């Protein structure tokens, strides 16, 4: 499905990005269209067209609980705009349509965010840190295959690309 989505035929003999001569004397142009990609795109649009609306609900009716809900709604909206959670979810949905699995991870990056101060001992800037959201294909994920459902899994491992110089700075003894 992944190859067909990007225009390659399952047998490898044709692709949708190539025009070839046809006919007895080459008087025709043979063009293959990628109908599979169009169908997947339509399913993707139908699946992701209506964005989930998260709304916090207070369990109590006092002022403090209601103000905390307003703050939480603002935080949700801010992070949806700032780190494009909806786009990563859309990427994972496309991966799930093509490969039966799509993953989204939220992690914390201490080097993200605004610079707070410069560490006087090392002379390096210290950032406040921020959330990082990434989408992963099944090729980037390892997990326990023997479990029947996701709730009973004890571990996951996600492959991400990191700058080797940043890692060398964080782990100088390695």
PDB file of C-alpha atoms in Angstrom:
ATOM      1  CA  UNK A   1       0.000   0.000   0.000  1.00  0.00           C
ATOM      2  CA  UNK A   2       2.887   2.373   0.772  1.00  0.00           C
ATOM      3  CA  UNK A   3       4.465   1.835  -2.646  1.00  0.00           C
ATOM      4  CA  UNK A   4       1.126   2.045  -4.446  1.00  0.00           C
ATOM      5  CA  UNK A   5       0.290   5.313  -2.673  1.00  0.00           C
ATOM      6  CA  UNK A   6       3.481   6.861  -4.030  1.00  0.00           C
ATOM      7  CA  UNK A   7       2.772   5.638  -7.541  1.00  0.00           C
ATOM      8  CA  UNK A   8       4.613   2.340  -7.876  1.00  0.00           C
ATOM      9  CA  UNK A   9       2.811  -0.743  -9.093  1.00  0.00           C
ATOM     10  CA  UNK A  10       2.993  -3.881  -6.931  1.00  0.00           C
ATOM     11  CA  UNK A  11       4.888  -5.735  -9.658  1.00  0.00           C
ATOM     12  CA  UNK A  12       7.396  -2.873 -10.052  1.00  0.00           C
ATOM     13  CA  UNK A  13       6.805  -2.640 -13.822  1.00  0.00           C
ATOM     14  CA  UNK A  14       4.967   0.668 -13.931  1.00  0.00           C
ATOM     15  CA  UNK A  15       4.713   3.867 -12.026  1.00  0.00           C
ATOM     16  CA  UNK A  16       2.238   6.708 -12.200  1.00  0.00           C
ATOM     17  CA  UNK A  17       4.869   9.388 -12.768  1.00  0.00           C
ATOM     18  CA  UNK A  18       6.076   7.985 -16.098  1.00  0.00           C
ATOM     19  CA  UNK A  19       4.773   8.469 -19.616  1.00  0.00           C
ATOM     20  CA  UNK A  20       5.701   5.815 -22.150  1.00  0.00           C
ATOM     21  CA  UNK A  21       5.201   5.301 -25.842  1.00  0.00           C
ATOM     22  CA  UNK A  22       2.537   2.821 -26.938  1.00  0.00           C
ATOM     23  CA  UNK A  23       1.120   1.577 -30.174  1.00  0.00           C
ATOM     24  CA  UNK A  24       2.797  -0.092 -33.154  1.00  0.00           C
ATOM     25  CA  UNK A  25       4.923   2.925 -34.050  1.00  0.00           C
ATOM     26  CA  UNK A  26       4.844   4.805 -30.746  1.00  0.00           C
ATOM     27  CA  UNK A  27       1.966   6.989 -31.854  1.00  0.00           C
ATOM     28  CA  UNK A  28       0.209   6.794 -28.469  1.00  0.00           C
ATOM     29  CA  UNK A  29       1.254   7.908 -25.031  1.00  0.00           C
ATOM     30  CA  UNK A  30       0.583   5.451 -22.242  1.00  0.00           C
ATOM     31  CA  UNK A  31      -0.086   7.056 -18.889  1.00  0.00           C
ATOM     32  CA  UNK A  32      -1.055   5.247 -15.723  1.00  0.00           C
ATOM     33  CA  UNK A  33      -3.003   7.089 -13.058  1.00  0.00           C
ATOM     34  CA  UNK A  34      -2.702   6.556  -9.355  1.00  0.00           C
ATOM     35  CA  UNK A  35      -6.298   5.799  -8.393  1.00  0.00           C
ATOM     36  CA  UNK A  36      -5.201   4.166  -5.154  1.00  0.00           C
ATOM     37  CA  UNK A  37      -3.651   7.397  -3.858  1.00  0.00           C
ATOM     38  CA  UNK A  38      -6.833   9.296  -4.691  1.00  0.00           C
ATOM     39  CA  UNK A  39      -8.924   6.806  -2.715  1.00  0.00           C
ATOM     40  CA  UNK A  40      -6.565   6.926   0.258  1.00  0.00           C
ATOM     41  CA  UNK A  41      -6.576  10.742   0.179  1.00  0.00           C
ATOM     42  CA  UNK A  42     -10.378  10.733   0.146  1.00  0.00           C
ATOM     43  CA  UNK A  43     -10.494   8.363   3.136  1.00  0.00           C
ATOM     44  CA  UNK A  44      -7.909  10.526   4.906  1.00  0.00           C
ATOM     45  CA  UNK A  45      -9.906  13.705   4.356  1.00  0.00           C
ATOM     46  CA  UNK A  46     -13.122  12.050   5.506  1.00  0.00           C
ATOM     47  CA  UNK A  47     -11.376  10.759   8.624  1.00  0.00           C
ATOM     48  CA  UNK A  48      -9.608  13.987   9.610  1.00  0.00           C
ATOM     49  CA  UNK A  49     -12.054  16.619   8.305  1.00  0.00           C
ATOM     50  CA  UNK A  50     -13.691  17.287  11.644  1.00  0.00           C
ATOM     51  CA  UNK A  51     -11.071  18.161  14.218  1.00  0.00           C
ATOM     52  CA  UNK A  52     -11.698  16.768  17.714  1.00  0.00           C
ATOM     53  CA  UNK A  53     -12.800  19.512  20.063  1.00  0.00           C
ATOM     54  CA  UNK A  54     -11.361  19.049  23.522  1.00  0.00           C
ATOM     55  CA  UNK A  55     -13.248  20.856  26.259  1.00  0.00           C
ATOM     56  CA  UNK A  56     -12.424  20.667  29.939  1.00  0.00           C
ATOM     57  CA  UNK A  57     -15.308  20.194  32.345  1.00  0.00           C
ATOM     58  CA  UNK A  58     -15.192  21.146  36.011  1.00  0.00           C
ATOM     59  CA  UNK A  59     -16.467  18.579  38.481  1.00  0.00           C
ATOM     60  CA  UNK A  60     -17.258  21.361  40.952  1.00  0.00           C
ATOM     61  CA  UNK A  61     -19.080  24.639  40.341  1.00  0.00           C
ATOM     62  CA  UNK A  62     -16.859  26.871  42.471  1.00  0.00           C
ATOM     63  CA  UNK A  63     -14.927  29.772  40.969  1.00  0.00           C
ATOM     64  CA  UNK A  64     -11.500  28.124  41.296  1.00  0.00           C
ATOM     65  CA  UNK A  65     -12.558  24.986  39.381  1.00  0.00           C
ATOM     66  CA  UNK A  66     -14.187  27.018  36.603  1.00  0.00           C
ATOM     67  CA  UNK A  67     -11.140  29.279  36.251  1.00  0.00           C
ATOM     68  CA  UNK A  68      -8.859  26.229  36.086  1.00  0.00           C
ATOM     69  CA  UNK A  69     -11.018  24.876  33.242  1.00  0.00           C
ATOM     70  CA  UNK A  70     -10.693  28.157  31.350  1.00  0.00           C
ATOM     71  CA  UNK A  71      -6.924  28.049  31.837  1.00  0.00           C
ATOM     72  CA  UNK A  72      -6.751  24.414  30.685  1.00  0.00           C
ATOM     73  CA  UNK A  73      -8.801  25.244  27.554  1.00  0.00           C
ATOM     74  CA  UNK A  74      -6.359  28.049  26.789  1.00  0.00           C
ATOM     75  CA  UNK A  75      -3.358  25.739  27.247  1.00  0.00           C
ATOM     76  CA  UNK A  76      -4.897  23.118  24.957  1.00  0.00           C
ATOM     77  CA  UNK A  77      -5.608  25.707  22.254  1.00  0.00           C
ATOM     78  CA  UNK A  78      -2.131  27.244  22.579  1.00  0.00           C
ATOM     79  CA  UNK A  79      -0.320  23.942  22.204  1.00  0.00           C
ATOM     80  CA  UNK A  80      -2.536  22.891  19.324  1.00  0.00           C
ATOM     81  CA  UNK A  81      -1.479  26.036  17.460  1.00  0.00           C
ATOM     82  CA  UNK A  82       2.143  26.103  18.628  1.00  0.00           C
ATOM     83  CA  UNK A  83       3.337  22.540  18.133  1.00  0.00           C
ATOM     84  CA  UNK A  84       0.783  21.486  15.489  1.00  0.00           C
ATOM     85  CA  UNK A  85      -0.618  18.475  17.299  1.00  0.00           C
ATOM     86  CA  UNK A  86      -3.435  18.236  14.729  1.00  0.00           C
ATOM     87  CA  UNK A  87      -0.922  17.969  11.882  1.00  0.00           C
ATOM     88  CA  UNK A  88       1.008  15.174  13.624  1.00  0.00           C
ATOM     89  CA  UNK A  89      -2.275  13.346  14.269  1.00  0.00           C
ATOM     90  CA  UNK A  90      -3.145  13.728  10.582  1.00  0.00           C
ATOM     91  CA  UNK A  91       0.261  12.283   9.621  1.00  0.00           C
ATOM     92  CA  UNK A  92      -0.323   9.311  11.936  1.00  0.00           C
ATOM     93  CA  UNK A  93      -3.792   8.792  10.445  1.00  0.00           C
ATOM     94  CA  UNK A  94      -2.340   8.633   6.924  1.00  0.00           C
ATOM     95  CA  UNK A  95       0.262   6.154   8.162  1.00  0.00           C
ATOM     96  CA  UNK A  96      -2.512   4.066   9.740  1.00  0.00           C
ATOM     97  CA  UNK A  97      -4.515   4.084   6.496  1.00  0.00           C
ATOM     98  CA  UNK A  98      -1.511   2.848   4.526  1.00  0.00           C
ATOM     99  CA  UNK A  99       0.312   0.651   7.040  1.00  0.00           C
ATOM    100  CA  UNK A 100      -2.370  -0.278   9.622  1.00  0.00           C
ATOM    101  CA  UNK A 101      -0.514   1.626  12.360  1.00  0.00           C
ATOM    102  CA  UNK A 102       0.221   5.237  13.130  1.00  0.00           C
ATOM    103  CA  UNK A 103       1.836   6.583  16.277  1.00  0.00           C
ATOM    104  CA  UNK A 104       2.060  10.010  17.921  1.00  0.00           C
ATOM    105  CA  UNK A 105       4.442  10.705  20.798  1.00  0.00           C
ATOM    106  CA  UNK A 106       4.538  13.643  23.163  1.00  0.00           C
ATOM    107  CA  UNK A 107       7.885  14.080  24.890  1.00  0.00           C
ATOM    108  CA  UNK A 108       9.736  16.730  26.806  1.00  0.00           C
ATOM    109  CA  UNK A 109      12.771  18.463  25.342  1.00  0.00           C
ATOM    110  CA  UNK A 110      14.865  20.423  27.852  1.00  0.00           C
ATOM    111  CA  UNK A 111      16.618  22.289  25.012  1.00  0.00           C
ATOM    112  CA  UNK A 112      13.358  23.635  23.532  1.00  0.00           C
ATOM    113  CA  UNK A 113      11.535  26.776  24.558  1.00  0.00           C
ATOM    114  CA  UNK A 114      12.818  30.192  25.464  1.00  0.00           C
ATOM    115  CA  UNK A 115      16.290  30.788  26.856  1.00  0.00           C
ATOM    116  CA  UNK A 116      15.944  31.451  30.580  1.00  0.00           C
ATOM    117  CA  UNK A 117      19.511  32.197  31.636  1.00  0.00           C
ATOM    118  CA  UNK A 118      23.153  31.394  30.926  1.00  0.00           C
ATOM    119  CA  UNK A 119      24.673  28.841  33.278  1.00  0.00           C
ATOM    120  CA  UNK A 120      27.608  30.607  34.990  1.00  0.00           C
ATOM    121  CA  UNK A 121      29.527  27.346  35.512  1.00  0.00           C
ATOM    122  CA  UNK A 122      29.387  26.111  31.905  1.00  0.00           C
ATOM    123  CA  UNK A 123      28.661  29.344  30.039  1.00  0.00           C
ATOM    124  CA  UNK A 124      25.926  27.558  28.103  1.00  0.00           C
ATOM    125  CA  UNK A 125      22.380  28.867  27.760  1.00  0.00           C
ATOM    126  CA  UNK A 126      19.625  27.089  29.692  1.00  0.00           C
ATOM    127  CA  UNK A 127      16.207  26.856  28.082  1.00  0.00           C
ATOM    128  CA  UNK A 128      12.904  26.409  29.880  1.00  0.00           C
ATOM    129  CA  UNK A 129      12.054  23.241  27.908  1.00  0.00           C
ATOM    130  CA  UNK A 130       8.895  22.418  26.023  1.00  0.00           C
ATOM    131  CA  UNK A 131       6.738  19.628  24.663  1.00  0.00           C
ATOM    132  CA  UNK A 132       7.785  17.985  21.394  1.00  0.00           C
ATOM    133  CA  UNK A 133       5.211  16.080  19.340  1.00  0.00           C
ATOM    134  CA  UNK A 134       6.220  13.607  16.629  1.00  0.00           C
ATOM    135  CA  UNK A 135       4.403  11.157  14.412  1.00  0.00           C
ATOM    136  CA  UNK A 136       5.894   7.745  13.682  1.00  0.00           C
ATOM    137  CA  UNK A 137       5.358   5.024  11.118  1.00  0.00           C
ATOM    138  CA  UNK A 138       5.442   1.360  12.201  1.00  0.00           C
ATOM    139  CA  UNK A 139       9.061   1.199  11.024  1.00  0.00           C
ATOM    140  CA  UNK A 140      10.001   3.626  13.815  1.00  0.00           C
ATOM    141  CA  UNK A 141       8.293   1.743  16.657  1.00  0.00           C
ATOM    142  CA  UNK A 142       9.170  -1.394  18.596  1.00  0.00           C
ATOM    143  CA  UNK A 143       6.822  -2.910  21.156  1.00  0.00           C
ATOM    144  CA  UNK A 144       5.691  -6.188  22.667  1.00  0.00           C
ATOM    145  CA  UNK A 145       4.011  -8.121  19.853  1.00  0.00           C
ATOM    146  CA  UNK A 146       2.602 -10.789  22.184  1.00  0.00           C
ATOM    147  CA  UNK A 147       0.117  -8.494  23.959  1.00  0.00           C
ATOM    148  CA  UNK A 148      -3.441  -8.405  22.721  1.00  0.00           C
ATOM    149  CA  UNK A 149      -4.224  -4.769  23.500  1.00  0.00           C
ATOM    150  CA  UNK A 150      -2.319  -1.543  23.952  1.00  0.00           C
ATOM    151  CA  UNK A 151      -3.277  -1.104  27.606  1.00  0.00           C
ATOM    152  CA  UNK A 152      -1.449  -4.281  28.672  1.00  0.00           C
ATOM    153  CA  UNK A 153       1.833  -3.391  26.940  1.00  0.00           C
ATOM    154  CA  UNK A 154       4.659  -2.624  29.334  1.00  0.00           C
ATOM    155  CA  UNK A 155       7.101  -0.937  27.002  1.00  0.00           C
ATOM    156  CA  UNK A 156       7.439   0.897  23.676  1.00  0.00           C
ATOM    157  CA  UNK A 157      10.515   2.132  21.875  1.00  0.00           C
ATOM    158  CA  UNK A 158      10.373   4.958  19.325  1.00  0.00           C
ATOM    159  CA  UNK A 159      13.180   5.756  16.909  1.00  0.00           C
ATOM    160  CA  UNK A 160      13.901   9.456  16.436  1.00  0.00           C
ATOM    161  CA  UNK A 161      16.644  11.298  14.608  1.00  0.00           C
ATOM    162  CA  UNK A 162      18.971  13.332  16.811  1.00  0.00           C
ATOM    163  CA  UNK A 163      21.925  15.566  16.034  1.00  0.00           C
ATOM    164  CA  UNK A 164      25.090  13.689  17.027  1.00  0.00           C
ATOM    165  CA  UNK A 165      26.814  16.872  18.241  1.00  0.00           C
ATOM    166  CA  UNK A 166      23.906  17.677  20.566  1.00  0.00           C
ATOM    167  CA  UNK A 167      24.050  14.143  21.959  1.00  0.00           C
ATOM    168  CA  UNK A 168      27.828  14.381  22.412  1.00  0.00           C
ATOM    169  CA  UNK A 169      27.315  17.585  24.396  1.00  0.00           C
ATOM    170  CA  UNK A 170      24.694  15.964  26.635  1.00  0.00           C
ATOM    171  CA  UNK A 171      26.708  12.736  27.121  1.00  0.00           C
ATOM    172  CA  UNK A 172      30.407  13.726  26.903  1.00  0.00           C
ATOM    173  CA  UNK A 173      31.617  10.481  28.547  1.00  0.00           C
ATOM    174  CA  UNK A 174      30.043   8.357  25.785  1.00  0.00           C
TER     175      UNK A 174
END
